[in-house]
Coordinates of C-alpha atoms in Angstrom, one line a residue:
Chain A
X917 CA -11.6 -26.8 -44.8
X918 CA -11.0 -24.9 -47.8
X919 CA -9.1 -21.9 -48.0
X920 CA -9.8 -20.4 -51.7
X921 CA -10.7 -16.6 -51.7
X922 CA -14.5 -17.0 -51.7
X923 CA -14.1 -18.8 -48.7
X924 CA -12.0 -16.3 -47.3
X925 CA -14.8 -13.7 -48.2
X926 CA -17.4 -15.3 -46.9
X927 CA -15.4 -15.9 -43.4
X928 CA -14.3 -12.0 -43.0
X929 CA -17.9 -11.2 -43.6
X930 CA -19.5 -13.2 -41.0
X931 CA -17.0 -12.5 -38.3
X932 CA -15.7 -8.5 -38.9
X933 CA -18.7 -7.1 -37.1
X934 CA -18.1 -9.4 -34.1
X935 CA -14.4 -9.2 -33.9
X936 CA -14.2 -5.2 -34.6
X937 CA -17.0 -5.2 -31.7
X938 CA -15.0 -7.6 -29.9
X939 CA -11.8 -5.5 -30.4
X940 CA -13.2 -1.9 -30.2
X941 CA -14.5 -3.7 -26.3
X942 CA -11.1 -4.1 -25.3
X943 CA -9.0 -0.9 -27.1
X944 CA -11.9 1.4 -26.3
X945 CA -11.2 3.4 -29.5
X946 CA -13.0 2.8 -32.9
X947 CA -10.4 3.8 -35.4
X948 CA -7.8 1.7 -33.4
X949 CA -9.5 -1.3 -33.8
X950 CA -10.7 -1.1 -37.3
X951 CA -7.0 -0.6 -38.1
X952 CA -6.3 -3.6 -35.7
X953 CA -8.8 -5.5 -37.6
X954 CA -7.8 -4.8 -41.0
X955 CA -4.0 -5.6 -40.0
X956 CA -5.2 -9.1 -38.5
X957 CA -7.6 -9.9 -41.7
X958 CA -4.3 -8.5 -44.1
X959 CA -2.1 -11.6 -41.6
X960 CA -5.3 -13.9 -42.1
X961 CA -5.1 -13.6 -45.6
X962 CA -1.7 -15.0 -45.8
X963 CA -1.2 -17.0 -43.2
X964 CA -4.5 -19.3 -43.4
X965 CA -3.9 -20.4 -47.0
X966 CA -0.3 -22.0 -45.5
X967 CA -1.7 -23.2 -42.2
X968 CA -5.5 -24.0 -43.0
X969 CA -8.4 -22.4 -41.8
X970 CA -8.4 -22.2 -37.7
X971 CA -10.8 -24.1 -35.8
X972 CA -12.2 -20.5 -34.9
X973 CA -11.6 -18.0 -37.0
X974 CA -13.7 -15.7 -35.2
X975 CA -11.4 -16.1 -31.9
X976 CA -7.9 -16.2 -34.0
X977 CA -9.0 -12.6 -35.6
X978 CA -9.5 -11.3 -31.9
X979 CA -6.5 -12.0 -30.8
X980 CA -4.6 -11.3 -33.7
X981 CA -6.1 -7.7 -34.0
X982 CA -5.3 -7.7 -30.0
X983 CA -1.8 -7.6 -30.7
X984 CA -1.7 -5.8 -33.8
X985 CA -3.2 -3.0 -31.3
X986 CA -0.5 -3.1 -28.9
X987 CA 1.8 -3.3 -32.0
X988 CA 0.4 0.0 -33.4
X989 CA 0.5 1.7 -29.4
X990 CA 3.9 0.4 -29.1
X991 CA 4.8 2.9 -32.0
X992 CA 2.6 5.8 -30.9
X993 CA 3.1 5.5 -27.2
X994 CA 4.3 9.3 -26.9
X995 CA 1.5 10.1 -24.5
X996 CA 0.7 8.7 -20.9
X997 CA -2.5 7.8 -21.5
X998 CA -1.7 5.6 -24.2
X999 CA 1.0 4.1 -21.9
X1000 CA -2.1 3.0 -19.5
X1001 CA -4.2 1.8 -22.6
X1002 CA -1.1 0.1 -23.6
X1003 CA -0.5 -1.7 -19.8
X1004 CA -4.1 -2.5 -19.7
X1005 CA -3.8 -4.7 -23.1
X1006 CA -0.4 -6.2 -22.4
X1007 CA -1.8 -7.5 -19.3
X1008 CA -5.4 -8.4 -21.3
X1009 CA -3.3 -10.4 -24.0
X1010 CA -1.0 -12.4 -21.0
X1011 CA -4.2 -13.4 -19.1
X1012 CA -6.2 -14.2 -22.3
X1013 CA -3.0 -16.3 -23.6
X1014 CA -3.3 -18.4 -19.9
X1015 CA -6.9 -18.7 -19.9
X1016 CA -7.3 -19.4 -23.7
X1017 CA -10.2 -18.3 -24.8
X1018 CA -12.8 -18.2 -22.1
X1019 CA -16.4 -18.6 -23.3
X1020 CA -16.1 -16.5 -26.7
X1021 CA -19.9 -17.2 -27.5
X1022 CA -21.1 -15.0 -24.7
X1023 CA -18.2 -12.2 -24.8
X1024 CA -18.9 -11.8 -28.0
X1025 CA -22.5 -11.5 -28.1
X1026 CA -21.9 -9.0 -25.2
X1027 CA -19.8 -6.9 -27.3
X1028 CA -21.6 -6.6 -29.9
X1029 CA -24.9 -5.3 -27.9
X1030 CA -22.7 -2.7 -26.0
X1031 CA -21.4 -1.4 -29.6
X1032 CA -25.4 -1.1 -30.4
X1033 CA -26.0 1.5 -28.2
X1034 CA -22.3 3.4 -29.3
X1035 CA -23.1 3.4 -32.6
X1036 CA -27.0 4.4 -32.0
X1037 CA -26.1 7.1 -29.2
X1038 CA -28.0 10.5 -29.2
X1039 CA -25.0 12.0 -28.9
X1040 CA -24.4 11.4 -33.2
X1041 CA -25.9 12.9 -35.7
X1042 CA -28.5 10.1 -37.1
X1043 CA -27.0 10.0 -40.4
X1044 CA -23.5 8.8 -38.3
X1045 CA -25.4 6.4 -36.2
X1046 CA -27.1 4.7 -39.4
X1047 CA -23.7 4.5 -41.3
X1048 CA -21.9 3.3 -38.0
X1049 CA -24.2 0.7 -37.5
X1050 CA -24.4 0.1 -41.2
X1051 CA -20.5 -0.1 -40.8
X1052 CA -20.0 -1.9 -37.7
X1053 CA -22.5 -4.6 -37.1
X1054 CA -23.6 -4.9 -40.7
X1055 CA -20.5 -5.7 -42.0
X1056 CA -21.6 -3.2 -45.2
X1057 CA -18.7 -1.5 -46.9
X1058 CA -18.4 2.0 -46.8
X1059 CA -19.0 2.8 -50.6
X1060 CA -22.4 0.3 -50.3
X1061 CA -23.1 2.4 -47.8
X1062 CA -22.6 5.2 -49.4
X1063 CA -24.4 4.2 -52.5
X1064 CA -27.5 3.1 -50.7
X1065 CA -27.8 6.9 -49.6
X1066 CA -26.7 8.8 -52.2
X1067 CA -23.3 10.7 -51.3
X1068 CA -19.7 10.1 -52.3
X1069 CA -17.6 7.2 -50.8
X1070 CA -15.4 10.1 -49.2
X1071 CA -18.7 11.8 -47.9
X1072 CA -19.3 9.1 -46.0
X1073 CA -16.3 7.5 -45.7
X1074 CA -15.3 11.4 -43.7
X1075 CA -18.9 11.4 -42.0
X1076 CA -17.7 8.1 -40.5
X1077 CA -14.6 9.5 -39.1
X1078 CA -16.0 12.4 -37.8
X1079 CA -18.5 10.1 -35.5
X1080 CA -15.9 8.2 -34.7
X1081 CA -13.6 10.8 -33.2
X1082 CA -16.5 12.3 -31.6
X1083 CA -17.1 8.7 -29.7
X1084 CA -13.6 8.6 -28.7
X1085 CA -13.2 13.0 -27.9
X1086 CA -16.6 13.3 -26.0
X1087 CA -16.1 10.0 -24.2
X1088 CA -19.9 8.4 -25.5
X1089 CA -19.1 5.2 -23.1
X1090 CA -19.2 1.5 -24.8
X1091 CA -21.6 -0.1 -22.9
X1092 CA -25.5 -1.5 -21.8
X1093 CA -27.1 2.3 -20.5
X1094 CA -28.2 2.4 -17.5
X1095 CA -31.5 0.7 -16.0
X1096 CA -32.9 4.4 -16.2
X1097 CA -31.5 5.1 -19.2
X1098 CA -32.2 1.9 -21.3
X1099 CA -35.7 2.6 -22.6
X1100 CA -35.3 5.7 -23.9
X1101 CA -31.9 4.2 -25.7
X1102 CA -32.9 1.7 -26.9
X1103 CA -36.2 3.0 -28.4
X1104 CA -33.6 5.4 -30.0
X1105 CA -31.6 1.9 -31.4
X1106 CA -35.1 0.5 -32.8
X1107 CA -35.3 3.8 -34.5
X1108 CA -32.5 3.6 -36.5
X1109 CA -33.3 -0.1 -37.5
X1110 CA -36.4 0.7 -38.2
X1111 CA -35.1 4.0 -40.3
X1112 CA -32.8 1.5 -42.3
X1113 CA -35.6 -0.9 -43.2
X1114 CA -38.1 1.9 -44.7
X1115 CA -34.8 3.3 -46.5
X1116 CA -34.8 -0.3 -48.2
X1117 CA -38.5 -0.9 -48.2
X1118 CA -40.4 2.2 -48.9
X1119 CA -37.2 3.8 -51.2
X1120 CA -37.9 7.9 -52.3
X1121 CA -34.7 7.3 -54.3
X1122 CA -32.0 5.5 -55.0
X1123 CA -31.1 1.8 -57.0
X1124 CA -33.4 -1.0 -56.1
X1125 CA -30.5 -3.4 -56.1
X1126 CA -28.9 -2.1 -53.2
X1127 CA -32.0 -0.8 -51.3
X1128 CA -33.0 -4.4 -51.2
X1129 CA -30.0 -4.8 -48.7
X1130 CA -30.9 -2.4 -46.5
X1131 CA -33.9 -4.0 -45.7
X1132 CA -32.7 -7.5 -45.5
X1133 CA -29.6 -6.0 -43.2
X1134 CA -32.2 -4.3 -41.2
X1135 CA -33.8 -7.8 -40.1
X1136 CA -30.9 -9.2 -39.8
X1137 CA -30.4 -6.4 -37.2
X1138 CA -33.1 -6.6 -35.6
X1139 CA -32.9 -10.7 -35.2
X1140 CA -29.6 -9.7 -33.1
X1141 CA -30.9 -7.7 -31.3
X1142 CA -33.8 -10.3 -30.3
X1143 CA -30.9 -12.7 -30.0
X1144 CA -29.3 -10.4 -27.7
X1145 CA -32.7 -8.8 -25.8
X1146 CA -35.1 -11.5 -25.8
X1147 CA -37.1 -10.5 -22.8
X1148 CA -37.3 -6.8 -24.6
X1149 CA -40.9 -7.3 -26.6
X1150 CA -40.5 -3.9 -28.5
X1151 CA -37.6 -5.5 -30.3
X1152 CA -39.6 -8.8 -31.2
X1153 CA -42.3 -6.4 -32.2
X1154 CA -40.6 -4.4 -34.9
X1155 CA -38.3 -7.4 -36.4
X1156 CA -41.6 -9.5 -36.9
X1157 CA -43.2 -6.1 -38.3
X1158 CA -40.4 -5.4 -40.8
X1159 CA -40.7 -9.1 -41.4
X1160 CA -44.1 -8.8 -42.3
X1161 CA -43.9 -5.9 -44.3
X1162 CA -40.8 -7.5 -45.8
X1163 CA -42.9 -10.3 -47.0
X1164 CA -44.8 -8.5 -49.2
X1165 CA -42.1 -7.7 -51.0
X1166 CA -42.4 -9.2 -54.2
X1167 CA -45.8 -8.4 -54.4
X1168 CA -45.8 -5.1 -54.1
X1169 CA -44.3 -3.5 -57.5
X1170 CA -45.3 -4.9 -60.8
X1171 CA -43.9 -3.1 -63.6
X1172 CA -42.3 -0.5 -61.8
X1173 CA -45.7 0.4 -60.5
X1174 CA -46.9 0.6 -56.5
X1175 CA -49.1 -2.2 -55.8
X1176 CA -51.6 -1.9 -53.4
X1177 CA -52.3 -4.4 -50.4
X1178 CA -56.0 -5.0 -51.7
X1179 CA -54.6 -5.9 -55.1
X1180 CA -51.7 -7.6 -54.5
X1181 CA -50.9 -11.4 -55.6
X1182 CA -50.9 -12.9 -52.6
X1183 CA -50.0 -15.9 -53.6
X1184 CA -46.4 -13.8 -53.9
X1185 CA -46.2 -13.6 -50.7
X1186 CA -43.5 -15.0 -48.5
X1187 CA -45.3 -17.9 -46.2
X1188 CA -42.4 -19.0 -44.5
X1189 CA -41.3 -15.4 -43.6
X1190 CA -45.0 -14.6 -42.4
X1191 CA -44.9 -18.0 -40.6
X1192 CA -41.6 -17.0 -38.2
X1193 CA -42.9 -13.2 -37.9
X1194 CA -46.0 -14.4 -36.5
X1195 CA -44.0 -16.5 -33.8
X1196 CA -41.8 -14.0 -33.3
X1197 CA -45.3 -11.8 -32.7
X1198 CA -46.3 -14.2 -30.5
X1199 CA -43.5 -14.0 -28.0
X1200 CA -43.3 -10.6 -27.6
X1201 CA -47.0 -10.2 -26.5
X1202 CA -46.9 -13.0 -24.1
X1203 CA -44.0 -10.5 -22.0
X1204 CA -47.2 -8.4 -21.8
X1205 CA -45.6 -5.0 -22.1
X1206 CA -47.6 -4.2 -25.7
X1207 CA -45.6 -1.2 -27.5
X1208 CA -46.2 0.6 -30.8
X1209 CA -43.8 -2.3 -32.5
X1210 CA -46.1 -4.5 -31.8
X1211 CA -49.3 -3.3 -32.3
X1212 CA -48.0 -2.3 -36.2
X1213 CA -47.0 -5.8 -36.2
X1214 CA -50.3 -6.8 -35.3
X1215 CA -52.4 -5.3 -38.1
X1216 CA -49.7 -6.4 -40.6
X1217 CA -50.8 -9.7 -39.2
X1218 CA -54.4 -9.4 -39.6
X1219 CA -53.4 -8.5 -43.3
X1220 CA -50.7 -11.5 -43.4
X1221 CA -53.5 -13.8 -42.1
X1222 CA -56.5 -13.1 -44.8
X1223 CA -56.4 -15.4 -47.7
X1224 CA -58.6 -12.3 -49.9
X1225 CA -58.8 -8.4 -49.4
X1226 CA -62.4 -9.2 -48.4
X1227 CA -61.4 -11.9 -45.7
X1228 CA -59.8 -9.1 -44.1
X1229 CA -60.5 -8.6 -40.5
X1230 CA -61.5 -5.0 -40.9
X1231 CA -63.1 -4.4 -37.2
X1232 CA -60.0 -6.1 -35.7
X1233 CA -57.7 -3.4 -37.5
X1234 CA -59.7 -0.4 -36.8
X1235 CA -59.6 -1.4 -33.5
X1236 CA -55.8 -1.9 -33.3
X1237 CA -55.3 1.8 -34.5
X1238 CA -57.4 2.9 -31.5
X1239 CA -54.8 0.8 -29.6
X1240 CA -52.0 2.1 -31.4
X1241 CA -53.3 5.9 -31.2
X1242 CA -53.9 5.2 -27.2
X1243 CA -49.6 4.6 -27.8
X1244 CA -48.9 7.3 -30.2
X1245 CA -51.2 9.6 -31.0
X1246 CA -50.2 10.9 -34.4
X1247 CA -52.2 12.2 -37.6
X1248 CA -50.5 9.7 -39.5
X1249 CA -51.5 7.0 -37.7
X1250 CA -55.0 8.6 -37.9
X1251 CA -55.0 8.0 -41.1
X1252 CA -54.7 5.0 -41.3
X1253 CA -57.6 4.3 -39.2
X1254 CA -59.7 6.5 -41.2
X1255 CA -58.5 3.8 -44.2
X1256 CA -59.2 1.3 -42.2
X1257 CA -63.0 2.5 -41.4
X1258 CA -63.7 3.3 -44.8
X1259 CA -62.6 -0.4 -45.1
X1260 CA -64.9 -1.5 -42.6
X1261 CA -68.4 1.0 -42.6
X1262 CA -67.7 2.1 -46.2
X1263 CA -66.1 4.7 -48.0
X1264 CA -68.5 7.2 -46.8
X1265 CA -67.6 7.1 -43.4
X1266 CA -63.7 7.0 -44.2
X1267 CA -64.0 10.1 -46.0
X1268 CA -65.5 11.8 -43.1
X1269 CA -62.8 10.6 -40.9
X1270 CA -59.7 11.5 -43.4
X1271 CA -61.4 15.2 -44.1
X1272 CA -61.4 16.1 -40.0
X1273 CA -57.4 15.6 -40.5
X1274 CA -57.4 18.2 -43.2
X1275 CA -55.6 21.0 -41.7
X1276 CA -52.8 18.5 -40.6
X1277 CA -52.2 17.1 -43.0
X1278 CA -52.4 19.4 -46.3
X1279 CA -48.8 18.5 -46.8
X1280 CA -49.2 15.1 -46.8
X1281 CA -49.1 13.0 -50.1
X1282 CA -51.1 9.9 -48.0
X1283 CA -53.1 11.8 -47.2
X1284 CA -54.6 13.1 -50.7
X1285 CA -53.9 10.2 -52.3
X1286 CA -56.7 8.2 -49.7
X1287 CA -58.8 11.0 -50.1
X1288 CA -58.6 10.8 -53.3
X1289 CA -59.2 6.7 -54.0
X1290 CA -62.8 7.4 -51.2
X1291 CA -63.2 9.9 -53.2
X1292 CA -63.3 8.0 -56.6
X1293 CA -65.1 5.3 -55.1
X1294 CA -68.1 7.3 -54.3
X1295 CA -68.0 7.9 -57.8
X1296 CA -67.3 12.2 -57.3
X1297 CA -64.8 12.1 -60.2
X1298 CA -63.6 15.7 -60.6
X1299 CA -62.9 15.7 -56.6
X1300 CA -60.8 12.9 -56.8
X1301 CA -59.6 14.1 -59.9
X1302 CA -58.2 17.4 -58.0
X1303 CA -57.1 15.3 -54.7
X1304 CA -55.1 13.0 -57.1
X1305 CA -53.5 15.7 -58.8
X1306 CA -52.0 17.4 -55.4
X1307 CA -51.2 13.9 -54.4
X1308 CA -49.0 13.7 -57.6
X1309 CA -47.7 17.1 -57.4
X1310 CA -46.1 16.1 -53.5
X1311 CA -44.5 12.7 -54.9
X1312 CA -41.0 12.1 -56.1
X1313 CA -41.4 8.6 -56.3
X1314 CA -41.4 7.1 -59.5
X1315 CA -43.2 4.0 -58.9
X1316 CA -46.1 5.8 -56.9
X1317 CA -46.0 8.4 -59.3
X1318 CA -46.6 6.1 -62.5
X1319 CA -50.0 4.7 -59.6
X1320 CA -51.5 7.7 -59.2
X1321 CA -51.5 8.8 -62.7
X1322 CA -52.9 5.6 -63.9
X1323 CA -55.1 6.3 -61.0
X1324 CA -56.0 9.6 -63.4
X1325 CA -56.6 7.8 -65.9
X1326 CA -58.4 5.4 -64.9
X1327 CA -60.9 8.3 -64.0
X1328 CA -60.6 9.7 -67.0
X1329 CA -58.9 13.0 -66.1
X1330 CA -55.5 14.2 -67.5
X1331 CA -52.0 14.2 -65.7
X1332 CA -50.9 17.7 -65.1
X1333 CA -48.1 18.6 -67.0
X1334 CA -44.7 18.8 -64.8
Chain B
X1173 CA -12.9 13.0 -18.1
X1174 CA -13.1 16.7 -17.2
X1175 CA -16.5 18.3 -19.2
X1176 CA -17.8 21.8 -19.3
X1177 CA -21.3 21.8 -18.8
X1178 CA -22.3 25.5 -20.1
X1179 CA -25.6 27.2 -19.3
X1180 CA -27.5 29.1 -22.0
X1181 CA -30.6 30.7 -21.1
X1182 CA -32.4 33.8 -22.5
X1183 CA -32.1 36.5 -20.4
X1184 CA -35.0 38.8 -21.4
X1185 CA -36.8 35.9 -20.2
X1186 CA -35.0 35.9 -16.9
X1187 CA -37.0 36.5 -13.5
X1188 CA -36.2 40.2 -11.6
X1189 CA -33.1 39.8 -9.5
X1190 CA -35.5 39.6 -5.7
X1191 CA -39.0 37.7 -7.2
X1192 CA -40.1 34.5 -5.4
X1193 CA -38.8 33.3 -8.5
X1194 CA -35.8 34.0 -8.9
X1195 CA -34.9 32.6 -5.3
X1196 CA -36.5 29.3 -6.2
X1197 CA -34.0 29.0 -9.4
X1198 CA -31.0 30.2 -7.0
X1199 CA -32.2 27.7 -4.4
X1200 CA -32.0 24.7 -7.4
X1201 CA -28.9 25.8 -8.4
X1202 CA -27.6 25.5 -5.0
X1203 CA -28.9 22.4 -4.1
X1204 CA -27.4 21.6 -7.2
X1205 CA -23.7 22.7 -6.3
X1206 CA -24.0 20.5 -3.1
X1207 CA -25.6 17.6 -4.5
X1208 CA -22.5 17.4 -7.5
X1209 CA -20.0 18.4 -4.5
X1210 CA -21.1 16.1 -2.3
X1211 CA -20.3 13.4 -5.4
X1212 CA -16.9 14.8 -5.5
X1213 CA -17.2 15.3 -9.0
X1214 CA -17.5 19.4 -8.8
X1215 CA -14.4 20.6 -10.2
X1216 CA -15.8 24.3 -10.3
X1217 CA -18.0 26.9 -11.9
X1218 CA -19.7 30.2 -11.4
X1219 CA -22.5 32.2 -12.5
X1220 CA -22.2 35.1 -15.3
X1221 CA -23.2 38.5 -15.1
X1222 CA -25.6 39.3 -17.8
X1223 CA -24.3 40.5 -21.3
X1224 CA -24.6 44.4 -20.8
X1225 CA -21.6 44.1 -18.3
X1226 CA -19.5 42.2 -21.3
X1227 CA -16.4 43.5 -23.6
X1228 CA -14.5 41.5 -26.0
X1229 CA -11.6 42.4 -27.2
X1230 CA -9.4 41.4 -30.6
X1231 CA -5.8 42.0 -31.0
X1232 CA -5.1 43.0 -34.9
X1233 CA -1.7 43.7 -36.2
X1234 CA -0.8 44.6 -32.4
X1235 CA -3.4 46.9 -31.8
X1236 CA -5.7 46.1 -29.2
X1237 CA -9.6 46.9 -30.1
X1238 CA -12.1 46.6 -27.7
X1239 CA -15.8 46.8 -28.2
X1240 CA -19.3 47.0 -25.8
X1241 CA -21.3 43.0 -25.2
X1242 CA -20.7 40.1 -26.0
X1243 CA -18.4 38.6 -29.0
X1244 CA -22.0 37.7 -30.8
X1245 CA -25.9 38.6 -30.5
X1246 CA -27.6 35.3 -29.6
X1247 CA -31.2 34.5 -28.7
X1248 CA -29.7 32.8 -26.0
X1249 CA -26.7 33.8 -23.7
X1250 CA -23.9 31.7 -21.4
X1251 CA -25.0 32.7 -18.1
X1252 CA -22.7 30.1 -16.5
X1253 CA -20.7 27.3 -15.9
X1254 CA -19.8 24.2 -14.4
X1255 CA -16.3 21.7 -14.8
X1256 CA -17.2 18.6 -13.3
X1257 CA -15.6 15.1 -13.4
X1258 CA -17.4 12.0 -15.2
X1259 CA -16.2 8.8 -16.3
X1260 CA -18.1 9.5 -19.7
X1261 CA -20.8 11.6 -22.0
X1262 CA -23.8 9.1 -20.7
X1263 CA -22.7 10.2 -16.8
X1264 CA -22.4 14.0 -17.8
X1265 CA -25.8 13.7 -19.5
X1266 CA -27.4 12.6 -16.6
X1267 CA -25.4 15.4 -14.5
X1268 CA -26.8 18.2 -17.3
X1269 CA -30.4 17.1 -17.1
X1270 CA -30.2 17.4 -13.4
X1271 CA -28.8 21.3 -13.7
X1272 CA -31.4 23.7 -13.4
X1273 CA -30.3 25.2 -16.7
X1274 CA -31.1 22.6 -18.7
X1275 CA -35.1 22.6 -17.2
X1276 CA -35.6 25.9 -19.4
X1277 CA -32.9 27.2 -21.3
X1278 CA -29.9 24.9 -22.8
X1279 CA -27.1 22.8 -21.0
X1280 CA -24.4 22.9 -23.5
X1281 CA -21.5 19.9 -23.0
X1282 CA -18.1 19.9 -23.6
X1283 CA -15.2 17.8 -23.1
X1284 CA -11.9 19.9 -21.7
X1285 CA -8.7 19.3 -23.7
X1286 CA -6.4 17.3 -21.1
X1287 CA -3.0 18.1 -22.2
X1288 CA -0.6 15.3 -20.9
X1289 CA 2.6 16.8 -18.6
X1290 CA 4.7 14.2 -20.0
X1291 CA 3.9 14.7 -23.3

C-alpha cells in the first residue's frame, strides 16, 4: 500500500473517531486522549512512510496513543489518582501486548456507542453535545465545525473544552445508560442527529457548501448508530427519514429559490437513496414498536413513492399525522395535517383546519405561509396577499424569502418594503 | 466521587410547620435518608432553617460587616443538603430524582473538590 499524504489523510479520517473513542474507553479522560491521539497520528506520520502502511492502522493508532498516554502520565504523575490511572494502563498495555489485539471489530464498535451517549449527555449544554459529537465521531475539524454554526474557531474550539472538563469534573460516566435510563438517552442522542441534519438540510443561515456536510455527517451518524442498535427501530426510523428528506435534495432549490414538494423535478430525485431508506423503513416497523421516527419516515415515503403530486396518497398521509399526533401531539404537526387535508378534501377544508390553530401559532412563519397558498387557491387574493406578507415579515431565509415574494407576485400584490 | 446534592425549594410555598402536609414531605425525606443509608452511599446532610434566621458576613480591609438573610434574594432558597457517594453523574442523577426535593422545587448537583493528601 501506498503511503503518499492523501493516503495518509484519508486513513486518519476514517479511523480518528474510532481510535480517540477507543482511547478516551481506556484513559477515561477526553483531553488525555485527544492529545494521546494526536501524538500517535504526529508518530504515524513518520514512521509509516519508512515502514509501510500497517496491516491495521486502526489497531496500531490504539496502541500507539495507549502509550503515548502513559507517556504523558508518566510526566504529570504528581497526584495519586493519576498514579491509579497510570497502574490501570501499564497493566492494560502488558496484557493487550500478550493477548495482541483481541477482537478489535467489536471493542471498537463498543466504544464508539458508549462515547454516543458522553458526548449526547443531558448533563451538556446542546450546543457542546452537537460540537462533541461533531468532533468525536464525525471526525469534523473544529474550525468546520465552527464555520457550519457561525462562531469563531476559538469560540468553539473553548466551548469544546469547557464540555470536556465538565465530562471529566462532574464524572458524566462513559458508558451504555442503564436499561431504565436508555430510552430517555437515547431519544436525547437521536435529537441531536436529528438537530445536525435540519442544520444541514433546512439551513436559516450559513454557506451551503458546508451545511451540505452536516447533513451528509448526520446520516452517516445515524447509519452507526443502526450499525450499533439494530434492534432500536426509532434509530432506523429517523436515518431512513433524514434519508428521505435527504433525497430531495437536489430538487428542492432552483435558483436560489425554495422548491416546493408538489413542484419539484422528481426525476432529481435520488432513487437509490429512496431505495435503501425504504428498506431501512422496513426493518424498523417489523420490531413493531412504531415511534414518531418512523411515522415521519412513513409519509416521506408515501411522497418518495408517487411518481406525480397527483399520484400522491393523500388519505394515507392524513391518516399518518393522526398516527403521529396520537405520538406527539403538537401544533406543528397539526399543521401539517391540515396541509395534508387540504390536499386530500380541498383547499376549503384545509383552511378550516389551519385557521382553528390560529392562536398557536400567530408566530409561526408555516403557518401563514400555508394559510396563505389555501388562501390563494380559493382565489381570496388580498387575504393571501396579507398572510403572505406576515409570512415574509417572520423569515430570514433567503431562499424562502425570494418564494414567498414571487408568491406576491404571482398574485399581483407588492412586497413590503424591509 | 463525593457530590453535593443541594435542595432549592421556594419557601413562601412551603407547607405550615404541623399540616398533614408537611409530615408527608418529612416522612419522604426520611425514608429517603434510610433508603441512601442503607446503600452506604450517605455521606451526610441536614436540613436548613429558613432564610429569616440567615447572616452573611464579608470581611473588607479587616473589618468584619455583617448583614440580615441570605448572601442573595432568590425565588428559590437552599433549604438543604445531602453529600453522598456515587461512582458517577448518571448514578447521582438517579439518586436526585429519587429526593423529595427534586419532586417540587430543584435538586441542584455538585461534584466536591477531592484534594489529594499526597499531593
Amino acid at each position: 500500500m501506498t503511503t503518499t499524504g492523501a493516503t495518509l489523510e484519508h486513513v486518519f479520517r476514517e479511523e480518528y473517531g474510532r481510535v480517540v473513542a477507543s482511547v478516551i474507553g481506556q484513559v477515561g479522560d477526553f483531553e488525555l486522549a485527544e492529545d494521546a491521539v494526536q501524538d500517535a497520528v504526529a508518530a504515524a506520520l513518520t514512521t509509516w512512510p519508512r515502514t509501510g502502511l500497517p496491516s491495521n492502522p486502526g489497531a496500531w493508532l490504539t496502541t500507539t496513543a495507549r502509550r503515548k498516554a502513559i507517556d504523558r502520565l508518566r510526566r504529570a504523575a504528581n497526584f495519586a489518582r493519576k498514579q491509579e490511572e497510570l497502574a490501570y494502563l501499564v497493566e492494560l498495555d502488558r496484557r493487550a501486548s500478550e493477548e495482541a489485539e483481541p477482537d478489535v471489530a467489536i471493542t471498537l464498535s463498543d466504544d464508539r456507542l458508549r462515547l454516543i451517549f458522553t458526548c449526547c449527555h443531558p448533563a451538556l449544554a446542546l450546543e457542546a453535545r452537537v460540537a462533541l459529537t461533531l468532533k468525536t465521531l464525525g471526525g469534523l475539524t473544529t474550525d468546520e465545525i465552527a464555520r457550519a454554526f457561525l462562531v469563531t474557531e476559538a469560540a468553539m474550539a473553548q466551548r469544546m473544552v469547557r464540555a470536556k472538563r465538565k465530562i471529566r469534573d462532574a464524572g458524566i460516566p462513559y458508558r451504555v445508560p442503564s436499561d431504565d435510563q436508555l430510552p430517555d438517552r437515547l431519544g436525547g442522542v437521536l435529537a441531536v442527529v436529528y438537530l445536525i441534519f435540519n442544520e444541514g438540510y433546512a439551513a436559516t443561515s450559513g454557506a451551503a457548501v458546508v451545511r451540505r456536510e452536516l447533513s451528509t455527517e448526520a446520516i452517516r451518524l445515524g447509519r452507526l448508530l443502526c450499525r450499533l442498535m439494530p434492534d432500536e427501530p426509532e434509530a432506523l426510523g429517523l436515518t431512513a427519514l433524514m434519508m428521505l428528506h435527504d433525497s430531495r435534495r437536489d430538487a428542492r432549490e432552483a435558483g436560489g429559490r425554495v422548491v416546493l414538494l408538489d413542484d419539484q423535478d422528481r426525476s432529481l430525485w435520488d432513487r437509490e437513496q429512496i431505495a435503501a431508506a425504504f428498506e431501512l423503513l422496513e426493518a424498523a416497523l417489523r420490531r413493531g414498536r412504531r415511534g414518531p421516527y418512523q411515522v415521519q419516515a412513513e409519509i416521506a415515503a408515501v411522497h418518495a413513492g408517487a411518481s406525480t403530486p397527483t399520484d400522491t396518497d393523500w388519505a394515507r398521509i392524513v391518516s399518518l399525522y393522526d398516527d403521529l399526533m396520537a405520538l406527539v401531539p403538537s401544533p406543528v404537526v397539526a399543521l401539517n395535517r391540515a396541509v395534508a387535508v387540504a390536499m386530500e378534501r380541498g383547499p376549503e377544508a384545509g383552511l378550516a383546519a389551519v385557521d382553528a390553530l390560529s392562536n398557536r401559532l400567530d408566530g409561526y412563519r408555516h403557518f401563514h405561509a400555508a394559510r396563505a397558498d389555501l388562501l390563494r387557491r380559493l382565489h381570496q387574493k388580498d387575504e393571501a396577499a396579507v398572510a403572505y406578507r406576515r409570512a415574509l415579515e417572520l423569515s430570514a431565509n433567503d431562499a424562502e424569502r425570494a418564494f414567498l415574494e414571487g408568491r406576491l407576485a404571482e398574485i399581483g400584490a407588492e412586497t413590503p418594503a424591509m | 466521587m463525593k457530590y453535593a446534592l443541594l435542595i432549592y425549594g421556594s419557601e413562601a410555598e412551603y407547607p405550615a410547620p404541623d399540616s398533614a402536609e408537611s409530615r408527608e414531605i418529612f416522612e419522604a425525606y426520611m425514608a429517603f435518608t434510610n433508603e441512601i443509608s442503607e446503600a452506604g452511599i450517605n455521606l451526610g446532610g441536614e436540613a436548613l432553617q429558613d432564610t429569616q434566621t440567615a447572616t452573611t458576613v464579608r470581611v473588607r480591609d479587616g473589618e468584619t460587616l455583617t448583614t440580615d438573610g441570605p448572601f442573595a434574594e432568590t425565588k428559590e432558597q437552599l433549604g438543604g443538603f445531602y453529600l453522598i457517594d456515587a461512582p458517577d453523574l448518571d448514578a447521582a442523577i438517579d439518586v436526585a430524582a429519587r429526593l423529595p426535593g427534586s419532586w417540587v422545587g430543584s435538586v441542584e448537583i455538585r461534584p466536591v473538590w477531592e484534594w489529594d493528601p499526597s499531593g
